[in-house]
Amino acid sequence: MKLTVIGCGYLGATHAACMAELGHDVLGVDVDAAKVARLQAGEVPFFEPGLSDILRRNLDAGRLRFTTDHHAAAEHASIHFIGVGTPQEARGHRADLSAVYAAIDTLVPTLRGRHLLIGKSTVPVGTCAELAQRIAVLRTPGADAELSWSPEFLREGFAVEDTLRPDRLVLGTGPRPAPAEGADEPLAGAVLREIYREILEAGVPFIETDWATAELVKVSANAFLATKISFINAMSELCEIAGADVDALADAIGHDPRIGRRFLNAGLGFGGGCLPKDIRALVARAEDIGAPRSVGFLREVDSINMRRRAAAVQLVTEALGGEVLGRNIAVLGTAFKPESDDVRDSPALAVAGRLALDGALVTVFDPQAMANSRRLQPSLGYARSARHACERADVVVVATEWAEFVHMTPEELTPVVRERRIVDLRRCLDPGTWRAAGWDHRALGGVVTDTRVSQRTPSAQVNGLASEATTAAAVLG
């Protein structure tokens, strides 16, 4: 089938490449000429494992191309996915829908005949109804633009897998008018079944519902994950005071099938481009529609998560005897999660920046996020490797659980550091190994008594649902 994808950022570029991988003829459209040029040249503008190969393979096969011309979209196909970004407002908690409105305003007047618009972006409940009114005003005489919404569930680092092997597909459609003689039947359900035929034949559930429910699915899932993550971090605050082991606590309650062990990993908390802004936007939308109490608890979920950053700075300060001014601090990891170069609302980068503001000499290293980190925090020191970052360090801080940090040994760092101190903000290291080598090992969330840390669910899972990171992350909207 011929498809277009409007918006070629993280969501759109991934979706366009994966639709081509399913055999469709795909045109990606974006207003950013530099981004389009890179994609057309086979370069992915962000880090996402496996996507480069799929992009190049389908460009070479002629099933995929990119353009800045919205008129070409109307000429290329009658099925259009909308995958633009919906970030948090600069001066508020609501979702910024300006890119969604711009996509509709630019595309709809160019359409002739019958077209299907399928939203992928994460939007507040009620957005589809607003867009439908907008479309009715913008469309040309004789044109028909049916609107549906099929939210994405991407985990950064697993976006290709989550697109080609999703755990479910959701489609929301609008109210259907009373049938009239000669009226066309709605396109959305039949079209999506054909687009995803190979995926559905593998047994993936296909859930058809209304606009409002489809709009709520993604933000509800992210709100639930954020709540679970913040719950165990709230318990870790208690464990820190009481001297309890939060990992053993999580193991014990996780055996209850009603609770489950996944996403019960205490530590620095969640970040990225989905969970933080989605829970804030959900609270803001609930207030707008007169239901502020329904999700008011999410304010505390957000607060718990943000407190972890302050607690991390305090733990590092305590490890240095109560003063960071003038001390050399190595921070390993700046991305909000491993297998990503995303530093949006990154707890790791926030902690590094706060330590620098407190007067520390902070040197960071991340396997993928160095360029993005430097743009946000140019005053930090940037190293070419983890070992380089740790040279003459008074304390080493593990802030993102990349595999190379999880598996590094004391013997690798002992020759280069000034003081053998390590602070594990992700509870991903084996404390026994480091203490046996003469290191002062501390972990955010209280005492770590044995090697159970190695048995924990990888906290790469924390930040995505289908996205929060290694299963279900979050999700990128």
JSON list of C-alpha atoms in Angstrom, two decimals, residues 69-155:
[
{"chain": "A", "resi": 69, "resn": "ASP", "atom": "CA", "xyz": [6.85, 18.86, 0.12]},
{"chain": "A", "resi": 70, "resn": "HIS", "atom": "CA", "xyz": [3.42, 18.35, 1.70]},
{"chain": "A", "resi": 71, "resn": "HIS", "atom": "CA", "xyz": [1.78, 18.50, -1.73]},
{"chain": "A", "resi": 72, "resn": "ALA", "atom": "CA", "xyz": [3.77, 15.38, -2.62]},
{"chain": "A", "resi": 73, "resn": "ALA", "atom": "CA", "xyz": [2.09, 13.61, 0.29]},
{"chain": "A", "resi": 74, "resn": "ALA", "atom": "CA", "xyz": [-1.38, 14.20, -1.13]},
{"chain": "A", "resi": 75, "resn": "GLU", "atom": "CA", "xyz": [-0.23, 13.02, -4.54]},
{"chain": "A", "resi": 76, "resn": "HIS", "atom": "CA", "xyz": [1.63, 9.96, -3.24]},
{"chain": "A", "resi": 77, "resn": "ALA", "atom": "CA", "xyz": [-1.09, 8.30, -1.17]},
{"chain": "A", "resi": 78, "resn": "SER", "atom": "CA", "xyz": [-4.52, 8.50, 0.37]},
{"chain": "A", "resi": 79, "resn": "ILE", "atom": "CA", "xyz": [-3.39, 7.12, 3.74]},
{"chain": "A", "resi": 80, "resn": "HIS", "atom": "CA", "xyz": [-1.46, 9.48, 5.99]},
{"chain": "A", "resi": 81, "resn": "PHE", "atom": "CA", "xyz": [0.08, 8.74, 9.39]},
{"chain": "A", "resi": 82, "resn": "ILE", "atom": "CA", "xyz": [0.67, 11.76, 11.65]},
{"chain": "A", "resi": 83, "resn": "GLY", "atom": "CA", "xyz": [3.73, 11.25, 13.84]},
{"chain": "A", "resi": 84, "resn": "VAL", "atom": "CA", "xyz": [4.80, 14.73, 14.93]},
{"chain": "A", "resi": 85, "resn": "GLY", "atom": "CA", "xyz": [6.06, 15.60, 18.40]},
{"chain": "A", "resi": 86, "resn": "THR", "atom": "CA", "xyz": [3.83, 16.78, 21.26]},
{"chain": "A", "resi": 87, "resn": "PRO", "atom": "CA", "xyz": [6.29, 18.10, 23.87]},
{"chain": "A", "resi": 88, "resn": "GLN", "atom": "CA", "xyz": [5.41, 19.79, 27.11]},
{"chain": "A", "resi": 89, "resn": "GLU", "atom": "CA", "xyz": [4.58, 23.47, 26.79]},
{"chain": "A", "resi": 90, "resn": "ALA", "atom": "CA", "xyz": [7.51, 25.78, 27.50]},
{"chain": "A", "resi": 91, "resn": "ARG", "atom": "CA", "xyz": [5.61, 27.57, 30.27]},
{"chain": "A", "resi": 92, "resn": "GLY", "atom": "CA", "xyz": [3.13, 25.03, 31.51]},
{"chain": "A", "resi": 93, "resn": "HIS", "atom": "CA", "xyz": [2.31, 21.36, 31.88]},
{"chain": "A", "resi": 94, "resn": "ARG", "atom": "CA", "xyz": [-0.04, 20.93, 28.92]},
{"chain": "A", "resi": 95, "resn": "ALA", "atom": "CA", "xyz": [0.98, 19.15, 25.75]},
{"chain": "A", "resi": 96, "resn": "ASP", "atom": "CA", "xyz": [2.10, 21.48, 22.97]},
{"chain": "A", "resi": 97, "resn": "LEU", "atom": "CA", "xyz": [-0.08, 20.49, 20.01]},
{"chain": "A", "resi": 98, "resn": "SER", "atom": "CA", "xyz": [1.23, 23.14, 17.62]},
{"chain": "A", "resi": 99, "resn": "ALA", "atom": "CA", "xyz": [2.97, 20.56, 15.41]},
{"chain": "A", "resi": 100, "resn": "VAL", "atom": "CA", "xyz": [-0.22, 18.46, 15.22]},
{"chain": "A", "resi": 101, "resn": "TYR", "atom": "CA", "xyz": [-2.28, 21.50, 14.21]},
{"chain": "A", "resi": 102, "resn": "ALA", "atom": "CA", "xyz": [0.37, 22.53, 11.68]},
{"chain": "A", "resi": 103, "resn": "ALA", "atom": "CA", "xyz": [0.38, 19.07, 10.11]},
{"chain": "A", "resi": 104, "resn": "ILE", "atom": "CA", "xyz": [-3.41, 19.13, 9.71]},
{"chain": "A", "resi": 105, "resn": "ASP", "atom": "CA", "xyz": [-3.46, 22.74, 8.49]},
{"chain": "A", "resi": 106, "resn": "THR", "atom": "CA", "xyz": [-0.81, 22.04, 5.86]},
{"chain": "A", "resi": 107, "resn": "LEU", "atom": "CA", "xyz": [-2.00, 18.65, 4.64]},
{"chain": "A", "resi": 108, "resn": "VAL", "atom": "CA", "xyz": [-5.80, 18.82, 4.57]},
{"chain": "A", "resi": 109, "resn": "PRO", "atom": "CA", "xyz": [-6.20, 21.71, 2.05]},
{"chain": "A", "resi": 110, "resn": "THR", "atom": "CA", "xyz": [-4.05, 19.75, -0.44]},
{"chain": "A", "resi": 111, "resn": "LEU", "atom": "CA", "xyz": [-6.25, 16.64, -0.36]},
{"chain": "A", "resi": 112, "resn": "ARG", "atom": "CA", "xyz": [-8.55, 15.69, -3.21]},
{"chain": "A", "resi": 113, "resn": "GLY", "atom": "CA", "xyz": [-10.91, 12.75, -3.09]},
{"chain": "A", "resi": 114, "resn": "ARG", "atom": "CA", "xyz": [-11.04, 10.37, -0.15]},
{"chain": "A", "resi": 115, "resn": "HIS", "atom": "CA", "xyz": [-8.21, 10.17, 2.38]},
{"chain": "A", "resi": 116, "resn": "LEU", "atom": "CA", "xyz": [-7.58, 8.53, 5.76]},
{"chain": "A", "resi": 117, "resn": "LEU", "atom": "CA", "xyz": [-5.60, 10.34, 8.46]},
{"chain": "A", "resi": 118, "resn": "ILE", "atom": "CA", "xyz": [-4.20, 8.11, 11.22]},
{"chain": "A", "resi": 119, "resn": "GLY", "atom": "CA", "xyz": [-2.73, 9.87, 14.23]},
{"chain": "A", "resi": 120, "resn": "LYS", "atom": "CA", "xyz": [0.21, 8.25, 16.02]},
{"chain": "A", "resi": 121, "resn": "SER", "atom": "CA", "xyz": [1.29, 11.14, 18.25]},
{"chain": "A", "resi": 122, "resn": "THR", "atom": "CA", "xyz": [0.47, 11.19, 21.96]},
{"chain": "A", "resi": 123, "resn": "VAL", "atom": "CA", "xyz": [-2.30, 13.76, 22.43]},
{"chain": "A", "resi": 124, "resn": "PRO", "atom": "CA", "xyz": [-4.66, 14.79, 25.26]},
{"chain": "A", "resi": 125, "resn": "VAL", "atom": "CA", "xyz": [-8.13, 13.29, 25.36]},
{"chain": "A", "resi": 126, "resn": "GLY", "atom": "CA", "xyz": [-10.50, 15.38, 23.27]},
{"chain": "A", "resi": 127, "resn": "THR", "atom": "CA", "xyz": [-7.92, 16.29, 20.63]},
{"chain": "A", "resi": 128, "resn": "CYS", "atom": "CA", "xyz": [-9.50, 14.19, 17.88]},
{"chain": "A", "resi": 129, "resn": "ALA", "atom": "CA", "xyz": [-12.84, 15.90, 18.28]},
{"chain": "A", "resi": 130, "resn": "GLU", "atom": "CA", "xyz": [-11.11, 19.28, 17.97]},
{"chain": "A", "resi": 131, "resn": "LEU", "atom": "CA", "xyz": [-9.14, 18.16, 14.92]},
{"chain": "A", "resi": 132, "resn": "ALA", "atom": "CA", "xyz": [-12.26, 16.79, 13.23]},
{"chain": "A", "resi": 133, "resn": "GLN", "atom": "CA", "xyz": [-13.84, 20.25, 13.42]},
{"chain": "A", "resi": 134, "resn": "ARG", "atom": "CA", "xyz": [-10.66, 21.76, 12.05]},
{"chain": "A", "resi": 135, "resn": "ILE", "atom": "CA", "xyz": [-10.60, 19.28, 9.16]},
{"chain": "A", "resi": 136, "resn": "ALA", "atom": "CA", "xyz": [-14.22, 20.03, 8.30]},
{"chain": "A", "resi": 137, "resn": "VAL", "atom": "CA", "xyz": [-13.32, 23.70, 7.85]},
{"chain": "A", "resi": 138, "resn": "LEU", "atom": "CA", "xyz": [-10.06, 23.13, 5.95]},
{"chain": "A", "resi": 139, "resn": "ARG", "atom": "CA", "xyz": [-11.02, 20.44, 3.45]},
{"chain": "A", "resi": 140, "resn": "THR", "atom": "CA", "xyz": [-11.80, 21.39, -0.12]},
{"chain": "A", "resi": 141, "resn": "PRO", "atom": "CA", "xyz": [-15.28, 20.82, -1.66]},
{"chain": "A", "resi": 142, "resn": "GLY", "atom": "CA", "xyz": [-15.71, 17.17, -2.54]},
{"chain": "A", "resi": 143, "resn": "ALA", "atom": "CA", "xyz": [-12.77, 16.00, -0.43]},
{"chain": "A", "resi": 144, "resn": "ASP", "atom": "CA", "xyz": [-13.30, 13.53, 2.41]},
{"chain": "A", "resi": 145, "resn": "ALA", "atom": "CA", "xyz": [-10.70, 13.20, 5.17]},
{"chain": "A", "resi": 146, "resn": "GLU", "atom": "CA", "xyz": [-11.55, 10.53, 7.73]},
{"chain": "A", "resi": 147, "resn": "LEU", "atom": "CA", "xyz": [-9.69, 10.89, 11.04]},
{"chain": "A", "resi": 148, "resn": "SER", "atom": "CA", "xyz": [-8.66, 8.01, 13.30]},
{"chain": "A", "resi": 149, "resn": "TRP", "atom": "CA", "xyz": [-6.10, 7.61, 16.07]},
{"chain": "A", "resi": 150, "resn": "SER", "atom": "CA", "xyz": [-3.73, 4.70, 16.60]},
{"chain": "A", "resi": 151, "resn": "PRO", "atom": "CA", "xyz": [-1.32, 5.59, 19.45]},
{"chain": "A", "resi": 152, "resn": "GLU", "atom": "CA", "xyz": [2.29, 4.46, 19.44]},
{"chain": "A", "resi": 153, "resn": "PHE", "atom": "CA", "xyz": [3.84, 2.38, 22.21]},
{"chain": "A", "resi": 154, "resn": "LEU", "atom": "CA", "xyz": [7.57, 2.70, 21.56]},
{"chain": "A", "resi": 155, "resn": "ARG", "atom": "CA", "xyz": [10.35, 2.08, 24.02]}
]
